[in-house]
Amino acid sequence: MELFDLSGRVAVVTGGNGGIGLGMALGMARAGATIVVAGRDAAKNAAAVKQIQEAGAKASAIPVDVLKEDSCRALVADTVKTHGRLDILVNNAGVNIRKQPEQYTLAEWHTVMDSNLTSAFLCSHAAYPEMKKGGVGKIINIGSMMSIFGAPFATAYAASKGGMVQMTKAMATAWAKDNIQVNAILPGWIDTALTRRAREQIQGLHDNVLKRTPAGRWGEPSDFAGIAVFLAAAASDFVTGAAITVDGGYSVLG
Ligand code: NDP
């Protein structure tokens, strides 16, 4: 199906070495894309590349720390050097520091904002000229339920993820003329390393999510394969500036 065919496309996934990022990477790999796994942890990067290659796709890893501007720029430059092009950028790397707002230090605030939001700006900024040159581009930004809701332990995280949606809209309007679509995915509660830590820190979280999610389960990284393929493929060429929830109905339960 041409609409969902990613053959010949090159996709960079920040934080693609585990969790939701790897779920999306595997989906795009199965649709034919070459994947660049961009994380900090070399062992996780290598394991993810192996898993993607075992799924039959081309993959490589580029170590990156998205907190550093040079590292984001080198990620794009090295991708183009190795694979000749960059068509798809998934801004997925993210962290959370769970504390009440009054307990936050400025350094902690910057860590969360810079990891989640500034990194997406930097990687997109670096990717834009390459996508423009190639004549097509797909940027997929990962938001959160905290793009919509608030929570006492998520001041910086919610600010970063709310900002991600607004940045998505602004970039979408700027780059539509270049045939670059920019969209956001807002995951519900997904079983990953990030939320395993949350479940240790927030009493009752596991059961509360189950109760509150109409689908009656936590999400899995593999739940993000389909939406990633859609937003990376020609099927979504007239979809831009959207924020799509993938949450088993969590955000629409009244
Ligand atoms: P994980 O902790 O499994 O993944 C986070 C990823 O981000 C890791 O691959 C990590 O790579 C990477 N990362 C973090 N900081 C950096 C950095 N400075 N430089 C490079 N890579 C970095 O969690 P998830 O899969 O759950 O999270 C993925 C995204 O989804 C995040 O943006 C998160 O906010 C979002 N999200 C998750 C939800 C959930 O329920 N799980 C819900 C809503 C949103 P490494 O280990 O190599 O540092």
CSV table of C-alpha atoms and ligand atoms in Angstrom, one decimal:
chain,number,residue,atom,x,y,z
A,1,MET,CA,0.0,0.0,0.0
A,2,GLU,CA,1.8,3.1,-1.2
A,3,LEU,CA,0.0,5.4,1.3
A,4,PHE,CA,1.7,3.6,4.1
A,5,ASP,CA,5.0,2.7,2.4
A,6,LEU,CA,8.1,4.1,4.0
A,7,SER,CA,10.6,2.4,1.6
A,8,GLY,CA,13.6,4.7,0.9
A,9,ARG,CA,12.7,7.0,3.8
A,10,VAL,CA,15.2,7.7,6.6
A,11,ALA,CA,13.8,8.2,10.1
A,12,VAL,CA,15.6,9.5,13.2
A,13,VAL,CA,14.0,8.6,16.5
A,14,THR,CA,15.4,10.4,19.6
A,15,GLY,CA,15.0,8.1,22.6
A,16,GLY,CA,14.5,5.3,20.0
A,17,ASN,CA,16.4,2.8,22.1
A,18,GLY,CA,13.5,1.8,24.3
A,19,GLY,CA,9.9,2.3,25.3
A,20,ILE,CA,7.6,4.3,23.1
A,21,GLY,CA,10.4,5.4,20.8
A,22,LEU,CA,11.4,1.8,20.0
A,23,GLY,CA,7.7,0.9,19.5
A,24,MET,CA,7.5,3.7,16.8
A,25,ALA,CA,10.8,2.8,15.3
A,26,LEU,CA,9.8,-0.9,14.9
A,27,GLY,CA,6.5,0.2,13.2
A,28,MET,CA,8.3,2.5,10.7
A,29,ALA,CA,11.0,-0.2,10.1
A,30,ARG,CA,8.3,-2.8,9.2
A,31,ALA,CA,6.9,-0.2,6.8
A,32,GLY,CA,10.3,0.0,5.0
A,33,ALA,CA,12.0,2.9,6.7
A,34,THR,CA,15.7,3.0,7.6
A,35,ILE,CA,15.9,3.9,11.3
A,36,VAL,CA,18.5,5.9,13.2
A,37,VAL,CA,18.3,5.2,16.9
A,38,ALA,CA,19.4,8.3,18.8
A,39,GLY,CA,19.8,7.8,22.6
A,40,ARG,CA,22.5,8.3,25.2
A,41,ASP,CA,22.9,4.7,26.5
A,42,ALA,CA,25.2,2.8,24.1
A,43,ALA,CA,24.1,-0.7,25.2
A,44,LYS,CA,20.4,0.2,24.8
A,45,ASN,CA,21.2,1.8,21.4
A,46,ALA,CA,22.9,-1.4,20.2
A,47,ALA,CA,20.2,-3.7,21.5
A,48,ALA,CA,17.5,-1.6,19.7
A,49,VAL,CA,19.4,-1.6,16.4
A,50,LYS,CA,19.7,-5.4,16.6
A,51,GLN,CA,16.0,-5.7,17.3
A,52,ILE,CA,15.1,-3.4,14.3
A,53,GLN,CA,17.5,-5.3,12.0
A,54,GLU,CA,16.0,-8.6,13.1
A,55,ALA,CA,12.6,-7.1,12.0
A,56,GLY,CA,14.2,-6.9,8.5
A,57,ALA,CA,15.0,-3.2,8.3
A,58,LYS,CA,18.2,-1.2,8.0
A,59,ALA,CA,19.2,0.6,11.2
A,60,SER,CA,22.1,2.3,12.9
A,61,ALA,CA,22.7,4.1,16.1
A,62,ILE,CA,24.0,7.6,16.7
A,63,PRO,CA,24.8,8.4,20.3
A,64,VAL,CA,23.2,11.7,21.2
A,65,ASP,CA,22.6,13.8,24.3
A,66,VAL,CA,19.6,16.0,23.3
A,67,LEU,CA,20.5,18.4,26.1
A,68,LYS,CA,23.4,19.6,24.0
A,69,GLU,CA,22.9,21.7,20.9
A,70,ASP,CA,26.1,20.4,19.2
A,71,SER,CA,24.9,16.8,19.8
A,72,CYS,CA,21.5,17.5,18.1
A,73,ARG,CA,23.1,19.2,15.1
A,74,ALA,CA,25.7,16.3,14.8
A,75,LEU,CA,22.8,13.8,14.9
A,76,VAL,CA,21.3,15.3,11.8
A,77,ALA,CA,24.6,15.8,10.0
A,78,ASP,CA,25.7,12.2,10.7
A,79,THR,CA,22.4,10.8,9.6
A,80,VAL,CA,22.7,12.6,6.3
A,81,LYS,CA,26.3,11.6,6.0
A,82,THR,CA,25.5,7.9,6.6
A,83,HIS,CA,22.2,7.5,4.9
A,84,GLY,CA,22.1,10.3,2.4
A,85,ARG,CA,18.9,12.0,3.6
A,86,LEU,CA,16.6,12.7,6.5
A,87,ASP,CA,12.8,12.4,5.9
A,88,ILE,CA,11.3,11.7,9.3
A,89,LEU,CA,12.2,13.1,12.7
A,90,VAL,CA,10.5,11.8,15.8
A,91,ASN,CA,11.2,14.0,18.8
A,92,ASN,CA,10.5,11.4,21.5
A,93,ALA,CA,13.4,11.8,24.1
A,94,GLY,CA,11.9,12.8,27.4
A,95,VAL,CA,12.3,12.8,31.1
A,96,ASN,CA,10.3,13.7,34.2
A,97,ILE,CA,11.3,14.8,37.7
A,98,ARG,CA,8.3,14.3,39.9
A,99,LYS,CA,8.1,16.9,42.6
A,100,GLN,CA,5.7,19.6,43.9
A,101,PRO,CA,6.4,22.9,42.2
A,102,GLU,CA,7.7,24.5,45.3
A,103,GLN,CA,10.4,21.8,45.6
A,104,TYR,CA,11.8,22.3,42.2
A,105,THR,CA,15.2,23.9,41.7
A,106,LEU,CA,15.9,26.0,38.6
A,107,ALA,CA,18.4,23.3,37.4
A,108,GLU,CA,15.7,20.6,37.6
A,109,TRP,CA,13.3,22.8,35.7
A,110,HIS,CA,15.8,23.3,33.0
A,111,THR,CA,16.6,19.6,32.8
A,112,VAL,CA,13.0,18.8,32.1
A,113,MET,CA,12.3,21.7,29.8
A,114,ASP,CA,15.5,21.2,27.8
A,115,SER,CA,15.2,17.4,27.6
A,116,ASN,CA,11.6,17.5,26.4
A,117,LEU,CA,11.0,20.7,24.6
A,118,THR,CA,14.2,22.6,23.7
A,119,SER,CA,15.6,19.4,22.3
A,120,ALA,CA,12.7,19.0,19.9
A,121,PHE,CA,13.2,22.6,18.8
A,122,LEU,CA,16.9,22.0,18.2
A,123,CYS,CA,16.5,18.7,16.3
A,124,SER,CA,13.7,20.2,14.2
A,125,HIS,CA,15.8,23.3,13.5
A,126,ALA,CA,18.7,21.2,12.4
A,127,ALA,CA,16.5,18.9,10.3
A,128,TYR,CA,14.6,21.6,8.5
A,129,PRO,CA,17.2,22.4,5.8
A,130,GLU,CA,17.6,18.7,5.0
A,131,MET,CA,13.9,18.1,4.7
A,132,LYS,CA,13.4,21.2,2.6
A,133,LYS,CA,16.2,20.0,0.3
A,134,GLY,CA,14.6,16.5,0.0
A,135,GLY,CA,11.2,18.0,-0.8
A,136,VAL,CA,9.3,16.0,1.9
A,137,GLY,CA,9.4,16.0,5.7
A,138,LYS,CA,7.6,14.6,8.6
A,139,ILE,CA,8.2,15.7,12.2
A,140,ILE,CA,6.4,13.8,15.0
A,141,ASN,CA,6.6,15.4,18.4
A,142,ILE,CA,5.7,13.3,21.5
A,143,GLY,CA,3.4,15.1,24.0
A,144,SER,CA,1.5,13.6,26.9
A,145,MET,CA,-1.7,13.7,28.8
A,146,MET,CA,0.1,16.5,30.5
A,147,SER,CA,-0.2,18.5,27.3
A,148,ILE,CA,-3.9,18.6,28.2
A,149,PHE,CA,-4.2,18.1,32.0
A,150,GLY,CA,-2.3,19.2,35.0
A,151,ALA,CA,-0.9,17.2,38.0
A,152,PRO,CA,0.7,18.4,41.3
A,153,PHE,CA,4.0,16.4,40.5
A,154,ALA,CA,4.3,17.6,36.9
A,155,THR,CA,4.8,21.3,36.7
A,156,ALA,CA,7.9,21.4,34.5
A,157,TYR,CA,6.8,18.2,32.6
A,158,ALA,CA,3.3,19.7,31.9
A,159,ALA,CA,4.9,23.0,30.8
A,160,SER,CA,7.2,21.2,28.4
A,161,LYS,CA,4.5,18.9,27.0
A,162,GLY,CA,1.9,21.7,26.6
A,163,GLY,CA,4.7,23.7,24.9
A,164,MET,CA,5.3,20.8,22.6
A,165,VAL,CA,1.8,21.0,21.2
A,166,GLN,CA,1.9,24.7,20.6
A,167,MET,CA,5.4,24.4,19.0
A,168,THR,CA,4.0,21.7,16.8
A,169,LYS,CA,1.2,24.0,15.6
A,170,ALA,CA,3.6,26.9,15.0
A,171,MET,CA,6.1,24.8,13.0
A,172,ALA,CA,3.3,23.2,11.1
A,173,THR,CA,2.1,26.6,9.9
A,174,ALA,CA,5.7,27.7,9.1
A,175,TRP,CA,6.8,24.7,7.1
A,176,ALA,CA,3.6,23.5,5.3
A,177,LYS,CA,4.8,25.5,2.3
A,178,ASP,CA,7.9,23.2,2.2
A,179,ASN,CA,5.8,20.0,2.3
A,180,ILE,CA,6.9,19.3,5.8
A,181,GLN,CA,4.1,18.1,8.1
A,182,VAL,CA,4.5,18.6,11.9
A,183,ASN,CA,2.2,16.7,14.2
A,184,ALA,CA,2.1,15.6,17.8
A,185,ILE,CA,1.1,12.3,19.5
A,186,LEU,CA,-0.2,12.5,23.0
A,187,PRO,CA,0.2,9.1,24.7
A,188,GLY,CA,-1.9,8.0,27.6
A,189,TRP,CA,-0.4,5.8,30.3
A,190,ILE,CA,2.1,3.4,28.7
A,191,ASP,CA,4.1,0.7,30.3
A,192,THR,CA,7.7,1.8,30.0
A,193,ALA,CA,10.8,2.5,32.1
A,194,LEU,CA,9.5,6.1,32.7
A,195,THR,CA,6.2,4.9,34.1
A,196,ARG,CA,7.7,2.0,36.0
A,197,ARG,CA,9.5,4.7,38.0
A,198,ALA,CA,6.2,6.7,38.3
A,199,ARG,CA,4.5,3.7,39.7
A,200,GLU,CA,7.1,3.4,42.4
A,201,GLN,CA,6.8,7.1,43.3
A,202,ILE,CA,3.0,7.6,43.1
A,203,GLN,CA,1.0,5.3,45.3
A,204,GLY,CA,-2.1,3.7,43.6
A,205,LEU,CA,-1.1,4.9,40.2
A,206,HIS,CA,-1.3,1.5,38.5
A,207,ASP,CA,-4.8,0.8,39.6
A,208,ASN,CA,-6.0,4.4,39.1
A,209,VAL,CA,-4.9,4.3,35.5
A,210,LEU,CA,-6.7,1.0,34.9
A,211,LYS,CA,-9.9,2.4,36.4
A,212,ARG,CA,-9.7,5.6,34.5
A,213,THR,CA,-8.8,4.1,31.0
A,214,PRO,CA,-11.9,3.0,29.0
A,215,ALA,CA,-9.8,0.4,27.2
A,216,GLY,CA,-9.2,-1.2,30.6
A,217,ARG,CA,-5.4,-1.6,30.2
A,218,TRP,CA,-2.1,0.3,30.2
A,219,GLY,CA,-0.8,1.0,26.8
A,220,GLU,CA,2.2,-0.8,25.3
A,221,PRO,CA,5.0,0.6,23.2
A,222,SER,CA,3.7,-1.4,20.2
A,223,ASP,CA,0.5,0.7,20.4
A,224,PHE,CA,2.5,3.5,18.8
A,225,ALA,CA,3.7,1.6,15.7
A,226,GLY,CA,0.5,2.4,13.7
A,227,ILE,CA,0.3,6.1,14.5
A,228,ALA,CA,4.0,6.6,13.8
A,229,VAL,CA,3.6,4.9,10.3
A,230,PHE,CA,0.5,7.0,9.6
A,231,LEU,CA,2.2,10.3,10.5
A,232,ALA,CA,5.4,9.4,8.7
A,233,ALA,CA,3.8,8.3,5.5
A,234,ALA,CA,2.1,9.8,2.5
A,235,ALA,CA,-1.3,8.9,4.1
A,236,SER,CA,-0.9,12.0,6.4
A,237,ASP,CA,0.3,14.5,3.7
A,238,PHE,CA,-2.7,16.8,4.4
A,239,VAL,CA,-2.5,16.4,8.2
A,240,THR,CA,-0.4,19.0,9.9
A,241,GLY,CA,-0.5,20.8,13.3
A,242,ALA,CA,-2.6,18.0,14.8
A,243,ALA,CA,-2.2,16.6,18.3
A,244,ILE,CA,-3.5,13.0,18.3
A,245,THR,CA,-4.2,11.2,21.5
A,246,VAL,CA,-3.2,7.5,21.7
A,247,ASP,CA,-4.6,6.8,25.2
A,248,GLY,CA,-7.3,4.0,25.1
A,249,GLY,CA,-9.9,6.8,25.7
A,250,TYR,CA,-8.3,8.2,28.9
A,251,SER,CA,-8.7,11.8,27.8
A,252,VAL,CA,-12.3,11.6,26.8
A,253,LEU,CA,-13.8,9.9,29.8
A,254,GLY,CA,-16.3,12.3,31.3
B,1,NDP,P1,11.6,5.8,28.4
B,1,NDP,O1,12.3,6.2,29.7
B,1,NDP,O2,11.6,4.3,28.1
B,1,NDP,O3,12.3,6.6,27.2
B,1,NDP,C1,12.8,7.8,27.3
B,1,NDP,C2,13.9,7.9,26.2
B,1,NDP,O4,14.4,9.2,26.2
B,1,NDP,C3,15.0,6.9,26.4
B,1,NDP,O5,15.2,6.2,25.2
B,1,NDP,C4,16.2,7.9,26.7
B,1,NDP,O6,17.4,7.3,26.2
B,1,NDP,C5,15.8,9.1,26.0
B,1,NDP,N1,16.4,10.3,26.6
B,1,NDP,C6,16.2,10.9,27.7
B,1,NDP,N2,17.0,12.0,27.9
B,1,NDP,C7,17.8,12.0,26.8
B,1,NDP,C8,18.9,12.8,26.4
B,1,NDP,N3,19.3,13.9,27.2
B,1,NDP,N4,19.5,12.6,25.2
B,1,NDP,C9,19.1,11.5,24.5
B,1,NDP,N5,18.1,10.7,24.8
B,1,NDP,C10,17.4,10.9,26.0
B,1,NDP,O7,10.2,6.4,28.5
B,1,NDP,P2,9.0,6.4,27.5
B,1,NDP,O8,9.2,5.5,26.3
B,1,NDP,O9,7.8,6.3,28.3
B,1,NDP,O10,9.0,7.9,27.0
B,1,NDP,C11,9.2,8.3,25.6
B,1,NDP,C12,8.4,9.7,25.5
B,1,NDP,O11,7.1,9.5,25.7
B,1,NDP,C13,8.9,10.8,26.4
B,1,NDP,O12,8.9,12.0,25.7
B,1,NDP,C14,7.8,10.8,27.5
B,1,NDP,O13,7.6,12.0,28.1
B,1,NDP,C15,6.6,10.4,26.6
B,1,NDP,N6,5.4,9.9,27.3
B,1,NDP,C16,5.4,8.7,27.9
B,1,NDP,C17,4.3,8.3,28.5
B,1,NDP,C18,4.2,7.0,29.2
B,1,NDP,O14,3.1,6.7,29.8
B,1,NDP,N7,5.2,6.1,29.2
B,1,NDP,C19,3.0,9.1,28.6
B,1,NDP,C20,3.1,10.3,27.8
B,1,NDP,C21,4.3,10.7,27.2
B,1,NDP,P3,18.7,6.9,27.1
B,1,NDP,O15,18.1,5.9,28.1
B,1,NDP,O16,19.7,6.4,26.2
B,1,NDP,O17,19.0,8.2,27.8
